[in-house]
Tab-separated table of C-alpha atoms and ligand atoms in Angstrom:
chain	number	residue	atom	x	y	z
A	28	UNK	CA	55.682	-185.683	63.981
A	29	UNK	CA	54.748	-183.104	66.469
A	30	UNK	CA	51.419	-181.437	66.813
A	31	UNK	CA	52.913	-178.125	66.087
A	32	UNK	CA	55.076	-179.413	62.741
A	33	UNK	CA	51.862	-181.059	61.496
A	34	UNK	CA	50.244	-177.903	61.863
A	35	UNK	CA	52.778	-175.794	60.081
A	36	UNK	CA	53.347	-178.512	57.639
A	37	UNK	CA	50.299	-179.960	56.430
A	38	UNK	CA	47.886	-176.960	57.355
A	39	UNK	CA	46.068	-179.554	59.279
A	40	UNK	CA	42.857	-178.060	60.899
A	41	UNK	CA	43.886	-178.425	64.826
A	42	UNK	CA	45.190	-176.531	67.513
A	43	UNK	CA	47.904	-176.063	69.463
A	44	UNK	CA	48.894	-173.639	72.874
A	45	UNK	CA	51.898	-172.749	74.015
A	46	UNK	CA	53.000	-169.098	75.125
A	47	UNK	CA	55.707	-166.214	74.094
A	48	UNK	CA	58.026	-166.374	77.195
A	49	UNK	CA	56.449	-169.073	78.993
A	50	UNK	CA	59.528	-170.001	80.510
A	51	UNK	CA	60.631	-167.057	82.473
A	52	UNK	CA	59.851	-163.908	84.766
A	53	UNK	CA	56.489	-164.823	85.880
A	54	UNK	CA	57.158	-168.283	87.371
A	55	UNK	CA	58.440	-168.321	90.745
A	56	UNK	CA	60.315	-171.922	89.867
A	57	UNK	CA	61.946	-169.600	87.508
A	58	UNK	CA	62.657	-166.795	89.909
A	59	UNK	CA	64.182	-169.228	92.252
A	60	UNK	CA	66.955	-170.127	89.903
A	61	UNK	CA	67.493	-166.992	88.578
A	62	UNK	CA	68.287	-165.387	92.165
A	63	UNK	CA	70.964	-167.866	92.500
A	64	UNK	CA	72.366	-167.575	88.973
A	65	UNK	CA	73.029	-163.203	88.525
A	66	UNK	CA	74.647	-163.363	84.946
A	67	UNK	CA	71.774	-163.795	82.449
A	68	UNK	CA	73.848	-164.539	79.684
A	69	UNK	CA	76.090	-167.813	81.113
A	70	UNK	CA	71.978	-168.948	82.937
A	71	UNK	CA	71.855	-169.169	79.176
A	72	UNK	CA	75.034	-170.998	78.390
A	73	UNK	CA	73.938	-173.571	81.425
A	74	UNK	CA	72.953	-176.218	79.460
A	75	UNK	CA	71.691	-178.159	82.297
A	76	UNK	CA	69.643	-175.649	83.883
A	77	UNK	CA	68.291	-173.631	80.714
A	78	UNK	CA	67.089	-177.253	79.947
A	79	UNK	CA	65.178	-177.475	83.455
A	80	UNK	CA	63.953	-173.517	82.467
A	81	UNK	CA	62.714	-174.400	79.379
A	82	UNK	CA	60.848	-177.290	80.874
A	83	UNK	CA	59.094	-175.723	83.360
A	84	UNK	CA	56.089	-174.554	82.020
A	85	UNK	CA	55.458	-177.776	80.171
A	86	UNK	CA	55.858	-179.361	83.605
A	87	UNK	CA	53.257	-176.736	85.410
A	88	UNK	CA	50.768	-176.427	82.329
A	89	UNK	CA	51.383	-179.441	79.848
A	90	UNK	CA	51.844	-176.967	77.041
A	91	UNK	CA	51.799	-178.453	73.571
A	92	UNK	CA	55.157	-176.602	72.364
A	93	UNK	CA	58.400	-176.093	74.717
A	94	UNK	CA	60.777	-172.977	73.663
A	95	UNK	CA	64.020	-173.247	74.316
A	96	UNK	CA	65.328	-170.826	76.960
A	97	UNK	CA	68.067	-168.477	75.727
A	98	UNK	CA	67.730	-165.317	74.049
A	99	UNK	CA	67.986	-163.444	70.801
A	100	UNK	CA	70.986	-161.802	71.814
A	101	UNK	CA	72.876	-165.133	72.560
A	102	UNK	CA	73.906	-163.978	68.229
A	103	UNK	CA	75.656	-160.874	69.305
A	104	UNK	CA	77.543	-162.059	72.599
A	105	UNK	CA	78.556	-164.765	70.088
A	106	UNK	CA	79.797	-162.629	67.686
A	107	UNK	CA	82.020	-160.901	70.259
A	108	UNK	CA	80.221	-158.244	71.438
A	109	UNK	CA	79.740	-157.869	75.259
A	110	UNK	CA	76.080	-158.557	76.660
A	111	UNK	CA	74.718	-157.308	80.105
A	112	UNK	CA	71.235	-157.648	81.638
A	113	UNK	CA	70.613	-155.152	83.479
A	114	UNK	CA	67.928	-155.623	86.895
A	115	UNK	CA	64.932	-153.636	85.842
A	116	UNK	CA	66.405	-151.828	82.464
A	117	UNK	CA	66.837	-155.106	80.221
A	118	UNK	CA	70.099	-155.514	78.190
A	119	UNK	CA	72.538	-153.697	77.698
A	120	UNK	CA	75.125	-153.817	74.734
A	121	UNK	CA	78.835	-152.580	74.646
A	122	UNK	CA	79.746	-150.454	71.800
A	123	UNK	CA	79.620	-152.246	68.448
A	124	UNK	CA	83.207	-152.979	66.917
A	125	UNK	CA	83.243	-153.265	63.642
A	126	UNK	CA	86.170	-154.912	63.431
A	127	UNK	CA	85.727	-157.703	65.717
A	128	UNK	CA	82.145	-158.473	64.089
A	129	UNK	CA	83.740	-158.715	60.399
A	130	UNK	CA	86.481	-160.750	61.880
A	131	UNK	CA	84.609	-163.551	64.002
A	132	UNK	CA	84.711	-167.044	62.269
A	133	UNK	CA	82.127	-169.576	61.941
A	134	UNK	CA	83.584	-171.908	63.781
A	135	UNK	CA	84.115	-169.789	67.153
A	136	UNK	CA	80.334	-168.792	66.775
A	137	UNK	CA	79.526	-172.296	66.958
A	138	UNK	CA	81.778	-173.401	69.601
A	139	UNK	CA	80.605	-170.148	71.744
A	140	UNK	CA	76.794	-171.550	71.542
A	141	UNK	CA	77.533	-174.784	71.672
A	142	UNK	CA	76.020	-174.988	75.497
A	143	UNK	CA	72.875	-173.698	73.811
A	144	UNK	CA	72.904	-176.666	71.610
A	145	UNK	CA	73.472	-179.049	74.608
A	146	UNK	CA	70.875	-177.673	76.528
A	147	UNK	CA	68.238	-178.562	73.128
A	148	UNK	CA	69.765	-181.765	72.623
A	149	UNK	CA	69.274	-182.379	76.596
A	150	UNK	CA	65.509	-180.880	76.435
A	151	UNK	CA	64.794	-182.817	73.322
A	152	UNK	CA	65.582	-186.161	75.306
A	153	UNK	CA	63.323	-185.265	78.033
A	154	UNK	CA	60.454	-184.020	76.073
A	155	UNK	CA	57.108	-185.927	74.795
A	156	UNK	CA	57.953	-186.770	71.159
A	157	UNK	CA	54.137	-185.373	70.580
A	158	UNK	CA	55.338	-181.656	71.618
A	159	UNK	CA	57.633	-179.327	69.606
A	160	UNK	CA	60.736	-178.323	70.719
A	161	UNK	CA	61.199	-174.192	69.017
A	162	UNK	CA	64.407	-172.558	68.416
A	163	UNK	CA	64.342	-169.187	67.769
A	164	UNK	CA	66.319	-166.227	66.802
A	165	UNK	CA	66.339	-162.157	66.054
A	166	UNK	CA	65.800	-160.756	62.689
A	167	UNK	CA	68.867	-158.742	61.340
A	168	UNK	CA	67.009	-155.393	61.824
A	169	UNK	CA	66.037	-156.084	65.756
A	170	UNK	CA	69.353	-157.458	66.574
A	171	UNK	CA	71.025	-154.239	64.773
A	172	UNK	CA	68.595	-152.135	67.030
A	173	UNK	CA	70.303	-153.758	70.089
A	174	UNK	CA	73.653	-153.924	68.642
A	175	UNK	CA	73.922	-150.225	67.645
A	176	UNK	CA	71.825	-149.438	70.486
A	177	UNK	CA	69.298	-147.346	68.272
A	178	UNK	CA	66.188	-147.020	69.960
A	179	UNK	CA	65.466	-143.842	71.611
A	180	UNK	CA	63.318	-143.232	75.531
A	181	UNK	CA	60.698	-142.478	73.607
A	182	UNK	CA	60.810	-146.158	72.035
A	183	UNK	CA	61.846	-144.716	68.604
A	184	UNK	CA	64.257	-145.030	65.958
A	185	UNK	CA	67.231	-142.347	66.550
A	186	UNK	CA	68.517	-142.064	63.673
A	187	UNK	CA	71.352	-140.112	64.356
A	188	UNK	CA	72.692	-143.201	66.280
A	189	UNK	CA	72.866	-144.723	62.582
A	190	UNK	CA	76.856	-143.939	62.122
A	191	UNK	CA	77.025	-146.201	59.489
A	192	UNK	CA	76.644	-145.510	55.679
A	193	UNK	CA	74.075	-147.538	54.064
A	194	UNK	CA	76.240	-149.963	52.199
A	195	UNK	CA	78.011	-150.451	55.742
A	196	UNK	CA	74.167	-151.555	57.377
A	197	UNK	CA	73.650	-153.714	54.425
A	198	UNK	CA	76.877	-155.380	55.180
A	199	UNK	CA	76.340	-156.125	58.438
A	200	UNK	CA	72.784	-157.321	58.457
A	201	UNK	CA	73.858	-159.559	55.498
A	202	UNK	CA	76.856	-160.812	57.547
A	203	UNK	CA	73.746	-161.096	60.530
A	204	UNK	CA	71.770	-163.420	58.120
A	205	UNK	CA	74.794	-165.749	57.698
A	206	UNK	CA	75.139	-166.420	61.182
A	207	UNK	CA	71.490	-167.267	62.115
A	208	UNK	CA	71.802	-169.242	59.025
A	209	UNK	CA	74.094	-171.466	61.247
A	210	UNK	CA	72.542	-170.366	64.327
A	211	UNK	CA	69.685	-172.004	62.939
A	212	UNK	CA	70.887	-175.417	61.365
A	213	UNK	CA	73.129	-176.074	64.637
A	214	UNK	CA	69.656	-175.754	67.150
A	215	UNK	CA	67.769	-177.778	64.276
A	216	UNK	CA	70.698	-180.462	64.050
A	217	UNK	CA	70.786	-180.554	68.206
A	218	UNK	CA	66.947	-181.836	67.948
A	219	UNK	CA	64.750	-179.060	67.510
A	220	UNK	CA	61.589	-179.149	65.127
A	221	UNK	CA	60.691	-175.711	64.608
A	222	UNK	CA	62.037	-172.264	63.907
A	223	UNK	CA	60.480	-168.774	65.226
A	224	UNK	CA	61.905	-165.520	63.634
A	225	UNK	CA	61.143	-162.603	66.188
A	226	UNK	CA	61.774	-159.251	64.403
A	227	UNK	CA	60.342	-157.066	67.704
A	228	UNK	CA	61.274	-153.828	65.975
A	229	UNK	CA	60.087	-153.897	63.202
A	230	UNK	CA	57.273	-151.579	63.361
A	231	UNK	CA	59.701	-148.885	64.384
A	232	UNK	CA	61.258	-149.112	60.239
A	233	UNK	CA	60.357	-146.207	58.499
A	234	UNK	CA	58.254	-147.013	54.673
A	235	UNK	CA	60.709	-146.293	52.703
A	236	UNK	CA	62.996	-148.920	54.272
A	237	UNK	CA	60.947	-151.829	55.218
A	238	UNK	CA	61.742	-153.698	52.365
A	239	UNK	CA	65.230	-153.795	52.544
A	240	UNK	CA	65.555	-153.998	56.468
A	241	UNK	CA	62.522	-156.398	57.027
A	242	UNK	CA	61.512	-158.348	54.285
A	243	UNK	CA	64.734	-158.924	52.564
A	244	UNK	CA	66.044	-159.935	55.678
A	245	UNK	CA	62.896	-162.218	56.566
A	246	UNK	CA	62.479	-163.908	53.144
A	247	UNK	CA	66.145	-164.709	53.024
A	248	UNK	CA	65.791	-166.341	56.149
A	249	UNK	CA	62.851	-168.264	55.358
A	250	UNK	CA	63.829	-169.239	52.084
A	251	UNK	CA	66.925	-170.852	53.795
A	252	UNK	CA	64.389	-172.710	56.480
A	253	UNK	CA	62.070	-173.845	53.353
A	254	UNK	CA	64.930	-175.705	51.196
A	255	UNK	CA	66.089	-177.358	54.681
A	256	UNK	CA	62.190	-178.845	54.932
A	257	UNK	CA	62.166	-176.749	58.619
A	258	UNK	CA	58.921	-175.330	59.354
A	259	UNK	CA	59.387	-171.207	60.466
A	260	UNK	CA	57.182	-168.720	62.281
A	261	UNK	CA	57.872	-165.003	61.827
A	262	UNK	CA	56.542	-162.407	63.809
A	263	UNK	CA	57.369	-159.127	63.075
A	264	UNK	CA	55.548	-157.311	65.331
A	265	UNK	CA	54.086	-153.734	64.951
A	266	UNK	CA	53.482	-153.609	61.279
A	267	UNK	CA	49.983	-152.767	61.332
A	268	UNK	CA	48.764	-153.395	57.749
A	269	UNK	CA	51.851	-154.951	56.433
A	270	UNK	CA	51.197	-157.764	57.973
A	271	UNK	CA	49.672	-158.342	54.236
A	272	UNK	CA	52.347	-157.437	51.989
A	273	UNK	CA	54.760	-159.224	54.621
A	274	UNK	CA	52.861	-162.355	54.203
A	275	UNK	CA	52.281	-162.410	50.336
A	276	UNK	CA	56.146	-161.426	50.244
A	277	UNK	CA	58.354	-163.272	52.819
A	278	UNK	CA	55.519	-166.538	52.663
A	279	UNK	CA	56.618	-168.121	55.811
A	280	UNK	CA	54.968	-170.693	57.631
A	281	UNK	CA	53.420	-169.556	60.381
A	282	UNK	CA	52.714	-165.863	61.551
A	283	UNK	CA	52.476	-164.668	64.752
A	284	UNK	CA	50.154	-161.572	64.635
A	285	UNK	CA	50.404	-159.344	67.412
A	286	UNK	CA	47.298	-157.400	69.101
A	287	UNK	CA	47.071	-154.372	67.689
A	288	UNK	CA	45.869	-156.203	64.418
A	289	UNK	CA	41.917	-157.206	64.145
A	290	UNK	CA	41.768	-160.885	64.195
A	291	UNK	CA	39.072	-160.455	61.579
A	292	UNK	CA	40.906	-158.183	59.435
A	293	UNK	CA	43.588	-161.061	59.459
A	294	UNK	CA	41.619	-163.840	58.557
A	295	UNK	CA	40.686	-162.095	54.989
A	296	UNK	CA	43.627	-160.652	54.369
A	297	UNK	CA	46.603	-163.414	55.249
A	298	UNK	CA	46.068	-166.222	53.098
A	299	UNK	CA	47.714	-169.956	53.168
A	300	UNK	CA	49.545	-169.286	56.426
A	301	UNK	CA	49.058	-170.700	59.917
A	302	UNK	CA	48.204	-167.561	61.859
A	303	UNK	CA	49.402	-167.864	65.606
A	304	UNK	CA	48.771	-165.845	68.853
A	305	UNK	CA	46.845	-162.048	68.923
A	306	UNK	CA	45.923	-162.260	72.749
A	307	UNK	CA	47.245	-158.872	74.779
A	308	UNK	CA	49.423	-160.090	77.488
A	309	UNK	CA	47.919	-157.220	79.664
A	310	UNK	CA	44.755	-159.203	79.578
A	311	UNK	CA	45.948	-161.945	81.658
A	312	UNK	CA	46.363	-158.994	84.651
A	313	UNK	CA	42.452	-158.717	84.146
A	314	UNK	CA	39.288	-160.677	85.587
A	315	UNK	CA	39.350	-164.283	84.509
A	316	UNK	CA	35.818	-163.526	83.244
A	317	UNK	CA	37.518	-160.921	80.835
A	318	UNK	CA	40.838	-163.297	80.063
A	319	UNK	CA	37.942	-165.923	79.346
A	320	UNK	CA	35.930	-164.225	76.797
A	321	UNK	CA	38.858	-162.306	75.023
A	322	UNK	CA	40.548	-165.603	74.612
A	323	UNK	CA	37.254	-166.653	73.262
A	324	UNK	CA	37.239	-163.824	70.584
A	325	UNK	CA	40.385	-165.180	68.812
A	326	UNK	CA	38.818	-169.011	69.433
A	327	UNK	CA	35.647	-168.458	67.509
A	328	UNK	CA	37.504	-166.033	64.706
A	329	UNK	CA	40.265	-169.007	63.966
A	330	UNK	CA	37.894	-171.854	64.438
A	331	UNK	CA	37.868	-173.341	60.914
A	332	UNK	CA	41.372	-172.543	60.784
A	333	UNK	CA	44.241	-174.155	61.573
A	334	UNK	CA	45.660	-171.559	64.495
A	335	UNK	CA	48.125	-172.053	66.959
A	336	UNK	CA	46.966	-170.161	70.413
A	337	UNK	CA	49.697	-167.608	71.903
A	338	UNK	CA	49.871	-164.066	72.747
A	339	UNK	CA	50.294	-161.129	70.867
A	340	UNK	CA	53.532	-160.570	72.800
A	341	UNK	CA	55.205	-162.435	75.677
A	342	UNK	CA	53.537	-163.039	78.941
A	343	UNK	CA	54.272	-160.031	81.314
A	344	UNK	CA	56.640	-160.518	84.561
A	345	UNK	CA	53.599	-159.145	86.578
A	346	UNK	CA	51.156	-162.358	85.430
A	347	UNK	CA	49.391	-164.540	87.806
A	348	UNK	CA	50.291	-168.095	86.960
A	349	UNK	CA	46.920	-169.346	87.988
A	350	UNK	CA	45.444	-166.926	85.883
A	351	UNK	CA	47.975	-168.475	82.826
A	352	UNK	CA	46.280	-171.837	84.254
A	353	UNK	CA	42.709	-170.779	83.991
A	354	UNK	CA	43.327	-169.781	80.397
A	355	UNK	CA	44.881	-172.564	79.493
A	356	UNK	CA	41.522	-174.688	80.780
A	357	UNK	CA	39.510	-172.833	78.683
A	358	UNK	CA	41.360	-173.449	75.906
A	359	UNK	CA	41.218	-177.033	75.887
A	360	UNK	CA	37.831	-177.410	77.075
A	361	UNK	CA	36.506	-175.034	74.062
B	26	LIG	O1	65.872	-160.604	84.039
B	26	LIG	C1	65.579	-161.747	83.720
B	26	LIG	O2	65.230	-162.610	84.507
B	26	LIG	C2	65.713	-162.101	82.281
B	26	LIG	C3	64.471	-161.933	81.536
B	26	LIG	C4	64.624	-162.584	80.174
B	26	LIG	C5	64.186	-163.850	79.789
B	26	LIG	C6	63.422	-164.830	80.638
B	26	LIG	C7	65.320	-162.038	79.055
B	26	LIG	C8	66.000	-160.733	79.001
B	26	LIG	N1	65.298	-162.968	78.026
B	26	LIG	C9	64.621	-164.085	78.428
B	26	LIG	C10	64.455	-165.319	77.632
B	26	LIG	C11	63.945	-165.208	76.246
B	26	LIG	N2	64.084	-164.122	75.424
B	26	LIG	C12	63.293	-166.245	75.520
B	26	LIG	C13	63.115	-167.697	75.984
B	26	LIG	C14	62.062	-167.895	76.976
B	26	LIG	C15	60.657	-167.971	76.495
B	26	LIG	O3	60.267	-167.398	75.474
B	26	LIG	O4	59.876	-168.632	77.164
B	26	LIG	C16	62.948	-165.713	74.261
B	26	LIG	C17	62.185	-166.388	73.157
B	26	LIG	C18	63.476	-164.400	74.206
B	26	LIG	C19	63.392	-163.548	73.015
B	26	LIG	C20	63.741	-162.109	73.095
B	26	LIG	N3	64.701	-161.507	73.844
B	26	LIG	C21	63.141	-161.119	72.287
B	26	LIG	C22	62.095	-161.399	71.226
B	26	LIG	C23	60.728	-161.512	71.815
B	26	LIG	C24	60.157	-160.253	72.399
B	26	LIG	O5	59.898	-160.248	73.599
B	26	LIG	O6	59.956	-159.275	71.647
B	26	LIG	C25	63.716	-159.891	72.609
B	26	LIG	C26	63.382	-158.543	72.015
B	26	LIG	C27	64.715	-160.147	73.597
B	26	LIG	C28	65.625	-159.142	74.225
B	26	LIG	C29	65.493	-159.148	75.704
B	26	LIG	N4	65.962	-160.138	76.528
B	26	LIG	C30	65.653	-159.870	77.813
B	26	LIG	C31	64.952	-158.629	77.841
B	26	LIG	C32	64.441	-157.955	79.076
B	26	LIG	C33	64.862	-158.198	76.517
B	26	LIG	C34	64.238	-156.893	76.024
B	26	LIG	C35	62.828	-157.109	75.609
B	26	LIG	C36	61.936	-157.218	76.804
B	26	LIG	O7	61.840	-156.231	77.549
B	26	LIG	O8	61.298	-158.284	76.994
């Protein structure tokens, strides 16, 4: 069993390291591919070269956990609606057909992602048997920000983007749920161990509907994980003190807190769960002296604890891999 699983699993007091986007921006191995391959979405459906992406930081840094390189919205282009990355903007969506989601079968999902598949089955062959091989995938409500395109400049909900009734958005993020249901077996079935839920959005729900668009969602999806025995991280990031109720509530896992929490704060209030990551990625631009001793902090709070070390987000494009290096010394030598 890997390290990671164990953890997860049995609550076994040990630690683990492996970073949010370690495979990516940052790396210049990665930046070398990436020039030569424009369209984001078929580097993705590569299988052969996401599989050399998603080794590459276990190759430069021996990380304990590989992720597998694709991205959250790998669900949407699959479900038929077009997906652009954009050169310094980030993705871009076309407008969301109703019609063509409602209509897209299980089986042409499957077939349209099989590469991703490929690429975990390939990975999984090539990887230590002691390290964990994630999958991942968006929660309904951050896929539906993307998907209706509702965030604002000002990073904010806009509502009026919303042109949906209610019953409509419950429709679709149960239809959502479905899919990463599958989306989720087929990267288990293709040899990965564990599953990471990444709801990025959800601090942005307002109270009165964080129940139905992030827990519901959440629990559904890690109810589904528990009765197929696969271990599941969620991290929905931004929620302040609801990291609490989401923890009592959804009961995943694993949780991935993210910095603006108190690491202190969490270790009274989330209870029987693996807690994982905290560290700002902007401290990895600082001093090592200052990556050193805030990496400490979150050392000495978790260190009776089972704890998994990551971030609090994913490493920035602007990090110093040396500096990702130093850390990463620390860490085992603590
Ligand atoms: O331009 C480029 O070179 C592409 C940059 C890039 C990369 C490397 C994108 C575009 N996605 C990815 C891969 C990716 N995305 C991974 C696998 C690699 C790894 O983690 O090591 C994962 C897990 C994701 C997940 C993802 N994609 C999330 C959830 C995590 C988070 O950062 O909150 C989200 C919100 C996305 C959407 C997305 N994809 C890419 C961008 C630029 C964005 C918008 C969010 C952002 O600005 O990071």
């Amino acid at each position: 069993m890997s390290k990671l699983k164990d953890i997860l699993i049995n609550k076994k007091i040990c630690k683990s390291i492996w970073f949010m986007r370690q495979a990516g921006r940052y790396l210049p191995e990665f930046r070398k591919i990436r020039l030569q391959n424009q369209n984001f979405v078929n580097l993705c459906l590569n299988s052969e070269l996401s599989s050399e992406l998603t080794l590459q930081p276990i190759k430069r840094f021996n990380l304990d956990s590989a992720i597998i390189f694709s991205d959250i919205l790998m669900v949407p282009y699959a479900l038929g609606q077009r997906v652009d990355f954009i050169k310094d903007f980030g993705p871009k969506l076309d407008k969301f057909n109703f019609k063509v989601f409602t209509e897209t079968n299980k089986d042409s999902f499957t077939q349209k992602l099989q590469p991703v598949y490929d690429a975990i089955n390939k990975t999984r062959n090539k990887l230590n048997k002691e390290k964990s091989l994630i999958a991942f995938i968006g929660a309904p409500w951050t896929l539906l920000v993307y998907m209706l395109d509702l965030k604002s400049n000002k990073n904010e909900i806009d509502y009026k983007k919303i042109k949906f009734k209610t019953e409509e958005i419950n429709l679709i993020l149960n239809k959502l749920y479905e899919y990463l249901a599958i989306h989720i077996e087929n990267q288990i079935n293709a040899g990965a161990d564990v599953v990471q839920i990444f709801d990025s959005w959800a601090g942005l729900i307002r109270p009165e509907d964080f129940i139905n668009y992030c827990i519901v969602p959440n629990t559904k999806l890690v109810n589904f994980c528990k009765n197929k025995n696969i271990p599941v991280i969620c991290f929905p990031k931004g929620i302040g003190k609801n990291y609490k109720k989401f923890n009592e509530m959804v009961k995943p896992d694993g949780i991935n807190i993210d910095y603006e929490v108190n690491p202190n704060w969490v270790k009274t209030n989330l209870k029987h769960v693996v807690i994982q990551g905290g560290l700002n990625p902007e401290i990895l631009l600082n001093s090592e002296e200052e990556i050193i001793s805030n990496t400490k902090k979150y050392l000495d709070v978790f260190k009776d604890l089972p704890y998994v070390f990551n971030l609090g987000h994913g490493l920035l494009p602007s990090t110093d891999p040396d500096k990702v290096e130093k850390l990463i010394k620390f860490y085992r030598n603590y």
